[in-house]
Amino acid sequence: MAELKNPLELYKLLKKSNCGECRVPSCMAFAVAVVQGQKTLADCPYLDEDTVAAVGGRVVRHKSFAEEQVKSLQDLQQKIRSTDFAAAAGRLGATLAGGRLAIPCLGKEFLIAPDGTMASPCHVNFWVHYPLLNYVLRCQGAVLTGEWIGMGELKEGGDWDQFFSHRVEEAMRQLADAHTELFFEMLEVFGAGPLAGGSSADYSLVLRPLPKVPFLLNYWAQEEGIDSKLNILFDRSASRNIDPGSIFYLGGGLVEMFRQLIVRHSRDGKLF
Ligand code: SF4
Protein backbone atom coordinates (compact mmCIF):
# COMPACT_ATOMS: atom_id res chain seq x y z
CA MET A 1 0.00 0.00 0.00
CA ALA A 2 1.38 3.41 -0.96
CA GLU A 3 2.46 5.65 1.88
CA LEU A 4 0.51 8.82 2.45
CA LYS A 5 2.73 11.73 3.49
CA ASN A 6 1.21 14.79 1.87
CA PRO A 7 -1.57 16.61 3.78
CA LEU A 8 -3.13 17.56 0.45
CA GLU A 9 -3.83 13.88 -0.28
CA LEU A 10 -5.64 13.62 3.05
CA TYR A 11 -7.47 16.88 2.50
CA LYS A 12 -9.07 15.43 -0.66
CA LEU A 13 -10.81 12.82 1.50
CA LEU A 14 -12.32 15.33 3.92
CA LYS A 15 -15.70 17.02 3.82
CA LYS A 16 -14.09 20.46 3.35
CA SER A 17 -16.75 22.18 5.44
CA ASN A 18 -14.27 23.64 7.93
CA CYS A 19 -16.85 22.93 10.64
CA GLY A 20 -14.24 22.71 13.41
CA GLU A 21 -15.80 19.66 15.13
CA CYS A 22 -12.37 18.03 15.13
CA ARG A 23 -11.16 21.00 17.25
CA VAL A 24 -8.92 22.48 14.60
CA PRO A 25 -10.07 25.48 12.58
CA SER A 26 -10.20 23.97 9.09
CA CYS A 27 -10.07 20.72 7.14
CA MET A 28 -6.62 21.68 5.80
CA ALA A 29 -5.34 22.29 9.34
CA PHE A 30 -6.79 18.90 10.31
CA ALA A 31 -4.93 17.16 7.44
CA VAL A 32 -1.66 18.80 8.54
CA ALA A 33 -2.34 17.81 12.19
CA VAL A 34 -2.82 14.18 11.10
CA VAL A 35 0.53 13.94 9.31
CA GLN A 36 2.17 15.63 12.29
CA GLY A 37 0.65 13.01 14.60
CA GLN A 38 -1.45 15.50 16.60
CA LYS A 39 -4.76 14.09 15.29
CA THR A 40 -5.94 10.78 13.89
CA LEU A 41 -8.36 10.34 11.00
CA ALA A 42 -10.97 9.05 13.46
CA ASP A 43 -11.09 12.56 15.01
CA CYS A 44 -13.15 13.76 12.04
CA PRO A 45 -16.72 12.51 12.60
CA TYR A 46 -17.49 12.85 8.87
CA LEU A 47 -15.00 10.26 7.68
CA ASP A 48 -16.65 6.86 7.46
CA GLU A 49 -15.12 3.88 9.25
CA ASP A 50 -14.11 2.13 6.03
CA THR A 51 -12.08 5.16 4.88
CA VAL A 52 -10.44 5.52 8.28
CA ALA A 53 -9.51 1.81 8.24
CA ALA A 54 -8.28 1.88 4.64
CA VAL A 55 -6.29 5.13 4.79
CA GLY A 56 -5.20 5.32 8.44
CA GLY A 57 -2.46 2.71 8.09
CA ARG A 58 -0.97 4.50 5.08
CA VAL A 59 -0.39 7.81 6.87
CA VAL A 60 3.31 8.43 7.47
CA ARG A 61 3.68 10.74 10.40
CA HIS A 62 6.20 13.59 9.98
CA LYS A 63 8.64 14.05 12.82
CA SER A 64 8.25 17.28 14.76
CA PHE A 65 11.24 19.63 14.95
CA ALA A 66 11.77 18.57 18.59
CA GLU A 67 11.80 14.89 17.56
CA GLU A 68 14.26 15.66 14.74
CA GLN A 69 16.51 17.39 17.26
CA VAL A 70 16.45 14.42 19.65
CA LYS A 71 17.25 12.03 16.78
CA SER A 72 20.12 14.22 15.50
CA LEU A 73 21.66 14.37 18.97
CA GLN A 74 21.28 10.62 19.48
CA ASP A 75 23.05 9.95 16.16
CA LEU A 76 25.96 12.20 17.13
CA GLN A 77 26.15 10.74 20.65
CA GLN A 78 26.40 7.28 19.15
CA LYS A 79 29.38 8.38 17.04
CA ILE A 80 31.04 10.19 19.96
CA ARG A 81 31.22 6.88 21.88
CA SER A 82 33.98 5.66 19.57
CA THR A 83 36.02 8.90 19.78
CA ASP A 84 39.35 8.77 21.59
CA PHE A 85 39.12 11.89 23.77
CA ALA A 86 42.79 11.85 24.76
CA ALA A 87 43.85 11.87 21.12
CA ALA A 88 41.20 14.44 20.12
CA ALA A 89 41.78 17.08 22.81
CA GLY A 90 44.78 18.71 21.14
CA ARG A 91 43.22 19.14 17.70
CA LEU A 92 40.04 20.54 19.29
CA GLY A 93 41.80 23.11 21.49
CA ALA A 94 40.21 21.29 24.45
CA THR A 95 41.56 19.69 27.61
CA LEU A 96 40.74 16.48 29.43
CA ALA A 97 38.93 16.77 32.76
CA GLY A 98 38.17 13.53 34.58
CA GLY A 99 37.61 11.59 31.38
CA ARG A 100 35.49 14.36 29.86
CA LEU A 101 36.45 16.83 27.12
CA ALA A 102 36.46 20.41 28.40
CA ILE A 103 35.82 22.73 25.47
CA PRO A 104 36.01 26.51 25.95
CA CYS A 105 32.93 28.09 24.41
CA LEU A 106 31.95 31.77 24.81
CA GLY A 107 34.08 32.22 27.90
CA LYS A 108 32.67 29.12 29.67
CA GLU A 109 33.75 25.50 29.77
CA PHE A 110 31.47 22.84 28.29
CA LEU A 111 32.17 19.29 29.42
CA ILE A 112 31.42 16.43 27.05
CA ALA A 113 31.23 12.94 28.52
CA PRO A 114 32.23 9.80 26.54
CA ASP A 115 28.52 9.06 25.98
CA GLY A 116 28.01 12.48 24.35
CA THR A 117 26.05 14.06 27.19
CA MET A 118 27.08 17.60 28.02
CA ALA A 119 27.31 19.76 31.13
CA SER A 120 28.19 23.42 31.62
CA PRO A 121 27.62 26.35 33.97
CA CYS A 122 25.17 27.64 31.28
CA HIS A 123 21.88 26.20 30.20
CA VAL A 124 22.54 23.30 27.79
CA ASN A 125 20.25 23.24 24.79
CA PHE A 126 20.23 21.86 21.26
CA TRP A 127 21.68 25.09 19.79
CA VAL A 128 24.97 24.50 21.56
CA HIS A 129 24.94 20.72 22.18
CA TYR A 130 24.57 19.78 18.48
CA PRO A 131 27.38 22.06 17.21
CA LEU A 132 29.76 21.02 19.99
CA LEU A 133 29.30 17.31 19.28
CA ASN A 134 29.75 17.97 15.57
CA TYR A 135 32.88 19.97 16.35
CA VAL A 136 34.34 17.00 18.29
CA LEU A 137 33.62 14.68 15.36
CA ARG A 138 34.64 16.94 12.48
CA CYS A 139 37.34 19.31 13.68
CA GLN A 140 40.63 18.56 11.92
CA GLY A 141 42.50 21.11 14.01
CA ALA A 142 43.15 23.26 10.94
CA VAL A 143 45.29 26.31 11.74
CA LEU A 144 43.66 29.73 11.31
CA THR A 145 44.59 31.48 8.03
CA GLY A 146 43.68 35.03 9.10
CA GLU A 147 41.48 35.39 5.99
CA TRP A 148 37.82 36.17 6.78
CA ILE A 149 35.05 34.93 4.46
CA GLY A 150 31.24 34.85 4.50
CA MET A 151 28.98 31.84 5.05
CA GLY A 152 28.39 31.50 1.28
CA GLU A 153 32.10 30.95 0.65
CA LEU A 154 32.44 28.10 3.15
CA LYS A 155 32.31 24.56 1.78
CA GLU A 156 28.57 23.76 1.39
CA GLY A 157 27.86 27.14 3.01
CA GLY A 158 25.72 28.18 0.02
CA ASP A 159 22.89 25.97 1.29
CA TRP A 160 22.88 27.88 4.60
CA ASP A 161 23.73 31.38 3.43
CA GLN A 162 20.17 32.72 3.23
CA PHE A 163 19.06 31.11 6.50
CA PHE A 164 22.12 32.47 8.26
CA SER A 165 21.67 35.92 6.83
CA HIS A 166 18.00 36.08 7.83
CA ARG A 167 17.92 34.20 11.14
CA VAL A 168 21.28 35.24 12.56
CA GLU A 169 22.82 38.34 10.93
CA GLU A 170 19.56 40.21 10.45
CA ALA A 171 18.28 39.23 13.92
CA MET A 172 21.54 40.42 15.50
CA ARG A 173 21.48 43.66 13.50
CA GLN A 174 18.04 44.46 14.92
CA LEU A 175 19.25 43.75 18.47
CA ALA A 176 22.41 45.84 17.94
CA ASP A 177 20.33 48.74 16.55
CA ALA A 178 17.89 48.71 19.47
CA HIS A 179 20.39 48.05 22.30
CA THR A 180 23.77 49.04 20.91
CA GLU A 181 25.62 49.56 24.18
CA LEU A 182 24.17 46.49 25.92
CA PHE A 183 24.63 44.29 22.83
CA PHE A 184 28.36 44.99 22.58
CA GLU A 185 28.84 44.78 26.34
CA MET A 186 27.32 41.28 26.23
CA LEU A 187 29.70 40.28 23.44
CA GLU A 188 32.63 41.37 25.58
CA VAL A 189 31.27 39.39 28.53
CA PHE A 190 31.27 36.35 26.23
CA GLY A 191 34.94 36.90 25.53
CA ALA A 192 34.79 38.89 22.26
CA GLY A 193 37.79 41.12 21.62
CA PRO A 194 38.65 43.74 18.99
CA LEU A 195 39.94 42.62 15.61
CA ALA A 196 43.70 43.01 15.44
CA GLY A 197 44.51 45.70 12.90
CA GLY A 198 40.99 47.21 13.09
CA SER A 199 38.48 47.54 10.23
CA SER A 200 36.18 50.05 8.55
CA ALA A 201 33.21 48.96 10.71
CA ASP A 202 32.05 50.87 13.80
CA TYR A 203 32.50 47.67 15.79
CA SER A 204 34.64 44.68 14.74
CA LEU A 205 34.79 41.99 17.37
CA VAL A 206 36.18 38.48 17.27
CA LEU A 207 34.12 35.97 19.22
CA ARG A 208 35.13 32.37 19.90
CA PRO A 209 32.07 30.12 20.12
CA LEU A 210 34.50 27.23 19.48
CA PRO A 211 38.26 27.29 20.07
CA LYS A 212 39.16 26.81 16.40
CA VAL A 213 36.13 28.49 14.81
CA PRO A 214 36.18 32.22 15.56
CA PHE A 215 33.39 34.51 14.33
CA LEU A 216 34.20 38.08 13.22
CA LEU A 217 31.18 40.31 13.84
CA ASN A 218 31.18 43.65 12.00
CA TYR A 219 28.57 46.32 12.70
CA TRP A 220 28.04 49.68 11.01
CA ALA A 221 25.53 51.92 12.80
CA GLN A 222 22.84 53.77 10.87
CA GLU A 223 23.83 57.19 9.61
CA GLU A 224 22.27 59.90 7.46
CA GLY A 225 19.84 57.80 5.49
CA ILE A 226 22.11 54.75 5.28
CA ASP A 227 20.79 51.66 7.06
CA SER A 228 22.84 49.91 9.68
CA LYS A 229 24.64 46.74 8.62
CA LEU A 230 25.89 43.66 10.45
CA ASN A 231 27.79 40.74 9.00
CA ILE A 232 29.51 37.72 10.48
CA LEU A 233 32.61 36.27 8.85
CA PHE A 234 34.63 33.12 9.45
CA ASP A 235 38.24 32.15 9.03
CA ARG A 236 38.83 30.37 5.73
CA SER A 237 39.91 27.28 7.71
CA ALA A 238 36.42 26.97 9.28
CA SER A 239 35.24 24.40 6.70
CA ARG A 240 37.89 22.00 7.96
CA ASN A 241 36.85 22.38 11.58
CA ILE A 242 33.04 22.47 11.51
CA ASP A 243 30.06 22.17 9.13
CA PRO A 244 27.96 25.21 8.09
CA GLY A 245 24.80 23.75 9.68
CA SER A 246 26.50 23.74 13.08
CA ILE A 247 27.64 27.34 12.53
CA PHE A 248 24.02 28.25 11.78
CA TYR A 249 22.81 26.60 15.01
CA LEU A 250 25.54 28.28 17.05
CA GLY A 251 24.55 31.66 15.58
CA GLY A 252 20.87 30.98 16.24
CA GLY A 253 21.71 30.01 19.81
CA LEU A 254 23.59 33.27 20.28
CA VAL A 255 20.60 35.25 19.02
CA GLU A 256 18.28 33.47 21.45
CA MET A 257 20.69 34.00 24.33
CA PHE A 258 21.08 37.72 23.54
CA ARG A 259 17.31 38.12 23.35
CA GLN A 260 16.84 36.58 26.78
CA LEU A 261 19.64 38.67 28.30
CA ILE A 262 18.31 41.88 26.77
CA VAL A 263 14.85 41.26 28.18
CA ARG A 264 16.45 40.63 31.58
CA HIS A 265 18.94 43.50 31.59
CA SER A 266 17.61 46.31 29.40
CA ARG A 267 16.15 49.34 31.14
CA ASP A 268 12.52 48.68 30.13
CA GLY A 269 12.79 44.88 29.83
CA LYS A 270 11.69 44.99 26.18
CA LEU A 271 13.41 43.71 23.07
CA PHE A 272 12.19 46.55 20.82
S1 SF4 B 1 -14.40 17.76 11.62
FE1 SF4 B 1 -13.86 16.99 9.62
S2 SF4 B 1 -15.07 18.23 8.25
FE2 SF4 B 1 -15.02 19.33 10.17
S3 SF4 B 1 -13.24 20.69 10.03
FE3 SF4 B 1 -12.56 18.83 10.97
S4 SF4 B 1 -11.82 17.66 9.25
FE4 SF4 B 1 -13.08 19.23 8.39
PDB file of N, CA, C and O in Angstrom, residues 144 148-149 205-217 232-238 241 247:
ATOM      1  N   LEU A 144      44.337  28.550  11.853  1.00  0.00           N
ATOM      2  CA  LEU A 144      43.665  29.733  11.306  1.00  0.00           C
ATOM      3  C   LEU A 144      44.521  30.379  10.214  1.00  0.00           C
ATOM      4  O   LEU A 144      45.740  30.464  10.337  1.00  0.00           O
ATOM      5  N   TRP A 148      39.217  36.263   6.356  1.00  0.00           N
ATOM      6  CA  TRP A 148      37.822  36.173   6.776  1.00  0.00           C
ATOM      7  C   TRP A 148      36.901  36.074   5.567  1.00  0.00           C
ATOM      8  O   TRP A 148      37.029  36.864   4.626  1.00  0.00           O
ATOM      9  N   ILE A 149      35.977  35.123   5.590  1.00  0.00           N
ATOM     10  CA  ILE A 149      35.050  34.934   4.461  1.00  0.00           C
ATOM     11  C   ILE A 149      33.624  34.754   4.994  1.00  0.00           C
ATOM     12  O   ILE A 149      33.416  34.439   6.166  1.00  0.00           O
ATOM     13  N   LEU A 205      34.404  42.800  16.215  1.00  0.00           N
ATOM     14  CA  LEU A 205      34.786  41.989  17.369  1.00  0.00           C
ATOM     15  C   LEU A 205      34.948  40.528  16.964  1.00  0.00           C
ATOM     16  O   LEU A 205      34.152  40.003  16.169  1.00  0.00           O
ATOM     17  N   VAL A 206      35.955  39.905  17.531  1.00  0.00           N
ATOM     18  CA  VAL A 206      36.177  38.477  17.273  1.00  0.00           C
ATOM     19  C   VAL A 206      35.659  37.697  18.482  1.00  0.00           C
ATOM     20  O   VAL A 206      36.061  37.943  19.613  1.00  0.00           O
ATOM     21  N   LEU A 207      34.758  36.783  18.188  1.00  0.00           N
ATOM     22  CA  LEU A 207      34.119  35.969  19.225  1.00  0.00           C
ATOM     23  C   LEU A 207      34.534  34.519  18.988  1.00  0.00           C
ATOM     24  O   LEU A 207      34.659  34.101  17.839  1.00  0.00           O
ATOM     25  N   ARG A 208      34.712  33.769  20.074  1.00  0.00           N
ATOM     26  CA  ARG A 208      35.129  32.366  19.895  1.00  0.00           C
ATOM     27  C   ARG A 208      34.074  31.413  20.449  1.00  0.00           C
ATOM     28  O   ARG A 208      34.191  30.940  21.582  1.00  0.00           O
ATOM     29  N   PRO A 209      33.058  31.099  19.655  1.00  0.00           N
ATOM     30  CA  PRO A 209      32.073  30.118  20.116  1.00  0.00           C
ATOM     31  C   PRO A 209      32.698  28.732  20.218  1.00  0.00           C
ATOM     32  O   PRO A 209      32.254  27.909  21.007  1.00  0.00           O
ATOM     33  N   LEU A 210      33.739  28.487  19.424  1.00  0.00           N
ATOM     34  CA  LEU A 210      34.500  27.234  19.482  1.00  0.00           C
ATOM     35  C   LEU A 210      35.971  27.602  19.363  1.00  0.00           C
ATOM     36  O   LEU A 210      36.298  28.557  18.656  1.00  0.00           O
ATOM     37  N   PRO A 211      36.859  26.870  20.039  1.00  0.00           N
ATOM     38  CA  PRO A 211      38.261  27.294  20.070  1.00  0.00           C
ATOM     39  C   PRO A 211      38.874  27.523  18.689  1.00  0.00           C
ATOM     40  O   PRO A 211      39.654  28.437  18.518  1.00  0.00           O
ATOM     41  N   LYS A 212      38.519  26.679  17.713  1.00  0.00           N
ATOM     42  CA  LYS A 212      39.164  26.813  16.400  1.00  0.00           C
ATOM     43  C   LYS A 212      38.205  27.326  15.325  1.00  0.00           C
ATOM     44  O   LYS A 212      38.467  27.183  14.130  1.00  0.00           O
ATOM     45  N   VAL A 213      37.084  27.915  15.772  1.00  0.00           N
ATOM     46  CA  VAL A 213      36.129  28.486  14.805  1.00  0.00           C
ATOM     47  C   VAL A 213      35.703  29.878  15.296  1.00  0.00           C
ATOM     48  O   VAL A 213      34.618  30.055  15.846  1.00  0.00           O
ATOM     49  N   PRO A 214      36.580  30.881  15.142  1.00  0.00           N
ATOM     50  CA  PRO A 214      36.182  32.223  15.561  1.00  0.00           C
ATOM     51  C   PRO A 214      35.169  32.841  14.596  1.00  0.00           C
ATOM     52  O   PRO A 214      35.130  32.488  13.422  1.00  0.00           O
ATOM     53  N   PHE A 215      34.330  33.717  15.144  1.00  0.00           N
ATOM     54  CA  PHE A 215      33.394  34.506  14.335  1.00  0.00           C
ATOM     55  C   PHE A 215      33.898  35.959  14.380  1.00  0.00           C
ATOM     56  O   PHE A 215      34.221  36.454  15.465  1.00  0.00           O
ATOM     57  N   LEU A 216      33.916  36.633  13.241  1.00  0.00           N
ATOM     58  CA  LEU A 216      34.198  38.076  13.224  1.00  0.00           C
ATOM     59  C   LEU A 216      32.883  38.805  12.973  1.00  0.00           C
ATOM     60  O   LEU A 216      32.250  38.626  11.928  1.00  0.00           O
ATOM     61  N   LEU A 217      32.451  39.587  13.962  1.00  0.00           N
ATOM     62  CA  LEU A 217      31.178  40.307  13.842  1.00  0.00           C
ATOM     63  C   LEU A 217      31.477  41.776  13.556  1.00  0.00           C
ATOM     64  O   LEU A 217      32.164  42.434  14.330  1.00  0.00           O
ATOM     65  N   ILE A 232      28.666  38.618   9.696  1.00  0.00           N
ATOM     66  CA  ILE A 232      29.510  37.717  10.485  1.00  0.00           C
ATOM     67  C   ILE A 232      30.371  36.920   9.509  1.00  0.00           C
ATOM     68  O   ILE A 232      29.853  36.323   8.551  1.00  0.00           O
ATOM     69  N   LEU A 233      31.666  36.954   9.731  1.00  0.00           N
ATOM     70  CA  LEU A 233      32.609  36.266   8.850  1.00  0.00           C
ATOM     71  C   LEU A 233      33.343  35.173   9.623  1.00  0.00           C
ATOM     72  O   LEU A 233      33.362  35.178  10.860  1.00  0.00           O
ATOM     73  N   PHE A 234      33.938  34.280   8.859  1.00  0.00           N
ATOM     74  CA  PHE A 234      34.632  33.120   9.446  1.00  0.00           C
ATOM     75  C   PHE A 234      36.010  32.991   8.829  1.00  0.00           C
ATOM     76  O   PHE A 234      36.219  33.375   7.678  1.00  0.00           O
ATOM     77  N   ASP A 235      36.912  32.404   9.589  1.00  0.00           N
ATOM     78  CA  ASP A 235      38.235  32.150   9.033  1.00  0.00           C
ATOM     79  C   ASP A 235      38.109  31.120   7.903  1.00  0.00           C
ATOM     80  O   ASP A 235      37.283  30.207   7.973  1.00  0.00           O
ATOM     81  N   ARG A 236      38.927  31.283   6.879  1.00  0.00           N
ATOM     82  CA  ARG A 236      38.830  30.366   5.730  1.00  0.00           C
ATOM     83  C   ARG A 236      39.030  28.910   6.136  1.00  0.00           C
ATOM     84  O   ARG A 236      38.562  27.990   5.461  1.00  0.00           O
ATOM     85  N   SER A 237      39.680  28.664   7.257  1.00  0.00           N
ATOM     86  CA  SER A 237      39.914  27.282   7.712  1.00  0.00           C
ATOM     87  C   SER A 237      38.654  26.658   8.331  1.00  0.00           C
ATOM     88  O   SER A 237      38.637  25.464   8.626  1.00  0.00           O
ATOM     89  N   ALA A 238      37.591  27.455   8.529  1.00  0.00           N
ATOM     90  CA  ALA A 238      36.418  26.967   9.277  1.00  0.00           C
ATOM     91  C   ALA A 238      35.834  25.683   8.682  1.00  0.00           C
ATOM     92  O   ALA A 238      35.386  24.801   9.424  1.00  0.00           O
ATOM     93  N   ASN A 241      37.026  22.582  10.136  1.00  0.00           N
ATOM     94  CA  ASN A 241      36.847  22.376  11.581  1.00  0.00           C
ATOM     95  C   ASN A 241      35.394  22.221  12.003  1.00  0.00           C
ATOM     96  O   ASN A 241      35.122  21.825  13.141  1.00  0.00           O
ATOM     97  N   ILE A 247      27.403  25.893  12.377  1.00  0.00           N
ATOM     98  CA  ILE A 247      27.636  27.338  12.532  1.00  0.00           C
ATOM     99  C   ILE A 247      26.290  28.059  12.608  1.00  0.00           C
ATOM    100  O   ILE A 247      26.089  28.958  13.421  1.00  0.00           O
TER     101      ILE A 247
END
